[in-house]
mmCIF file of C-alpha atoms in Angstrom:
data_model
loop_
_atom_site.group_PDB
_atom_site.id
_atom_site.type_symbol
_atom_site.label_atom_id
_atom_site.label_comp_id
_atom_site.label_asym_id
_atom_site.label_seq_id
_atom_site.Cartn_x
_atom_site.Cartn_y
_atom_site.Cartn_z
ATOM 1 C CA MET G 1 -17.689 -48.662 35.005
ATOM 2 C CA ALA G 2 -18.037 -51.870 33.131
ATOM 3 C CA GLU G 3 -19.858 -50.880 29.987
ATOM 4 C CA GLU G 4 -20.375 -47.720 27.981
ATOM 5 C CA SER G 5 -24.166 -48.228 28.049
ATOM 6 C CA THR G 6 -24.054 -48.234 31.865
ATOM 7 C CA LEU G 7 -22.101 -45.002 31.865
ATOM 8 C CA GLU G 8 -24.430 -43.425 29.310
ATOM 9 C CA GLY G 9 -27.387 -44.375 31.509
ATOM 10 C CA ALA G 10 -25.764 -42.736 34.521
ATOM 11 C CA LEU G 11 -25.100 -39.545 32.549
ATOM 12 C CA SER G 12 -28.689 -39.489 31.312
ATOM 13 C CA TRP G 13 -29.923 -39.936 34.893
ATOM 14 C CA LYS G 14 -27.656 -37.084 36.053
ATOM 15 C CA LEU G 15 -29.071 -34.726 33.433
ATOM 16 C CA ASP G 16 -32.625 -35.670 34.427
ATOM 17 C CA LEU G 17 -31.801 -35.201 38.123
ATOM 18 C CA ASP G 18 -30.296 -31.759 37.512
ATOM 19 C CA CYS G 19 -33.436 -30.699 35.635
ATOM 20 C CA LYS G 20 -35.813 -31.846 38.356
ATOM 21 C CA VAL G 21 -34.151 -31.404 41.744
ATOM 22 C CA VAL G 22 -32.569 -28.224 43.093
ATOM 23 C CA THR G 23 -31.707 -26.795 46.478
ATOM 24 C CA ASP G 24 -33.353 -23.684 47.915
ATOM 25 C CA ASN G 25 -30.670 -21.533 46.329
ATOM 26 C CA GLY G 26 -31.381 -23.010 42.864
ATOM 27 C CA ARG G 27 -28.286 -25.175 42.545
ATOM 28 C CA PRO G 28 -28.523 -28.776 41.351
ATOM 29 C CA ILE G 29 -28.397 -31.219 44.229
ATOM 30 C CA PRO G 30 -24.965 -32.854 44.515
ATOM 31 C CA SER G 31 -24.650 -36.346 43.107
ATOM 32 C CA VAL G 32 -21.964 -39.010 43.215
ATOM 33 C CA LEU G 33 -21.068 -41.449 40.449
ATOM 34 C CA LEU G 34 -20.696 -45.016 41.734
ATOM 35 C CA ALA G 35 -18.687 -47.634 39.873
ATOM 36 C CA ASN G 36 -20.425 -50.687 41.327
ATOM 37 C CA LYS G 37 -19.243 -54.280 41.487
ATOM 38 C CA CYS G 38 -15.612 -53.348 42.104
ATOM 39 C CA ASP G 39 -15.273 -56.823 43.599
ATOM 40 C CA GLN G 40 -15.648 -58.280 40.088
ATOM 41 C CA ASP G 41 -13.146 -58.082 37.230
ATOM 42 C CA LYS G 42 -11.020 -55.142 38.319
ATOM 43 C CA ALA G 43 -9.514 -54.844 34.840
ATOM 44 C CA ARG G 44 -12.812 -53.436 33.529
ATOM 45 C CA SER G 45 -12.581 -50.218 35.549
ATOM 46 C CA LYS G 46 -11.899 -46.937 33.818
ATOM 47 C CA GLU G 47 -8.720 -45.083 34.683
ATOM 48 C CA PRO G 48 -9.149 -42.933 37.806
ATOM 49 C CA CYS G 49 -7.981 -39.762 36.005
ATOM 50 C CA LEU G 50 -10.622 -40.330 33.303
ATOM 51 C CA MET G 51 -13.319 -40.765 35.943
ATOM 52 C CA ASP G 52 -12.172 -37.587 37.712
ATOM 53 C CA LYS G 53 -12.355 -35.683 34.429
ATOM 54 C CA LEU G 54 -15.811 -37.088 33.673
ATOM 55 C CA CYS G 55 -17.087 -36.024 37.108
ATOM 56 C CA THR G 56 -15.752 -32.500 36.606
ATOM 57 C CA GLU G 57 -17.240 -32.193 33.116
ATOM 58 C CA LYS G 58 -20.651 -33.660 34.005
ATOM 59 C CA GLY G 59 -21.126 -32.055 37.416
ATOM 60 C CA PHE G 60 -20.745 -35.016 39.763
ATOM 61 C CA ALA G 61 -19.308 -34.161 43.191
ATOM 62 C CA GLY G 62 -17.025 -37.189 42.880
ATOM 63 C CA TRP G 63 -16.961 -40.920 42.235
ATOM 64 C CA PHE G 64 -16.287 -44.119 44.128
ATOM 65 C CA LYS G 65 -15.550 -47.728 43.244
ATOM 66 C CA VAL G 66 -18.082 -49.636 45.336
ATOM 67 C CA SER G 67 -19.367 -53.118 45.951
ATOM 68 C CA ALA G 68 -22.769 -53.443 47.580
ATOM 69 C CA LYS G 69 -22.193 -57.192 47.875
ATOM 70 C CA GLU G 70 -18.888 -56.839 49.737
ATOM 71 C CA ASN G 71 -19.792 -53.498 51.386
ATOM 72 C CA VAL G 72 -16.766 -51.743 49.875
ATOM 73 C CA ASN G 73 -16.813 -47.920 49.966
ATOM 74 C CA VAL G 74 -20.612 -47.776 50.389
ATOM 75 C CA ASP G 75 -20.482 -45.866 53.696
ATOM 76 C CA GLU G 76 -17.731 -43.598 52.396
ATOM 77 C CA ALA G 77 -19.754 -42.722 49.280
ATOM 78 C CA VAL G 78 -22.877 -41.929 51.315
ATOM 79 C CA LYS G 79 -20.933 -39.773 53.794
ATOM 80 C CA PHE G 80 -19.282 -37.917 50.901
ATOM 81 C CA LEU G 81 -22.667 -37.266 49.273
ATOM 82 C CA VAL G 82 -24.321 -36.047 52.485
ATOM 83 C CA LYS G 83 -21.348 -33.772 53.192
ATOM 84 C CA HIS G 84 -21.664 -32.206 49.728
ATOM 85 C CA ILE G 85 -25.424 -31.789 50.070
ATOM 86 C CA LEU G 86 -24.920 -29.919 53.341
ATOM 87 C CA LEU G 87 -22.087 -27.820 51.889
ATOM 88 C CA CYS G 88 -24.139 -26.726 48.888
ATOM 89 C CA GLU G 89 -26.285 -24.538 51.119
ATOM 90 C CA GLU G 90 -24.900 -21.032 51.653
ATOM 91 C CA SER G 91 -24.909 -21.523 55.417
ATOM 92 C CA PRO G 92 -24.899 -25.085 56.693
ATOM 93 C CA PRO G 93 -27.914 -25.937 58.864
ATOM 94 C CA GLU G 94 -27.560 -25.844 62.604
ATOM 95 C CA GLU G 95 -28.363 -28.931 64.610
ATOM 96 C CA GLY G 96 -32.075 -29.679 64.401
ATOM 97 C CA GLN G 97 -32.543 -27.422 61.352
ATOM 98 C CA SER G 98 -33.678 -29.021 58.120
ATOM 99 C CA VAL G 99 -32.252 -28.748 54.608
ATOM 100 C CA ASN G 100 -34.889 -28.114 51.941
ATOM 101 C CA ILE G 101 -34.739 -29.664 48.505
ATOM 102 C CA THR G 102 -37.198 -28.708 45.782
ATOM 103 C CA LEU G 103 -38.598 -31.155 43.255
ATOM 104 C CA LYS G 104 -39.604 -29.542 39.995
ATOM 105 C CA GLN G 105 -42.856 -30.885 38.605
ATOM 106 C CA THR G 106 -42.633 -31.883 34.957
ATOM 107 C CA PRO G 107 -45.227 -33.627 32.826
ATOM 108 C CA GLU G 108 -44.776 -37.359 32.941
ATOM 109 C CA LYS G 109 -43.822 -39.066 29.712
ATOM 110 C CA ALA G 110 -45.097 -42.496 28.894
ATOM 111 C CA SER G 111 -42.779 -44.911 30.623
ATOM 112 C CA LYS G 112 -41.321 -47.859 28.781
ATOM 113 C CA CYS G 113 -40.538 -50.384 31.415
ATOM 114 C CA CYS G 114 -39.203 -53.878 30.905
#
């Protein structure tokens, strides 16, 4: 993670996600923290043990250093996320069976966009 503001934004998004999206059994949907642009300035990355601790404390299933530009760890991160989504159900779906995710409706706040 390059900047604290980026990390704070991700944590805010995670809290919002957990409030709005749950599985059928009421658990928050799994999420993965991505440290993007790992192809740039590797010295800016947080220590792996600190990222592991952050994921545990904030409820992320895990984290990955990724680069969308260089296609580094993108597939691995997606596979990890899908695996955790399927595992969060009490009994994994059989082939052809769907996994249901519930979106909680909340009143929309005025959006402040760019």
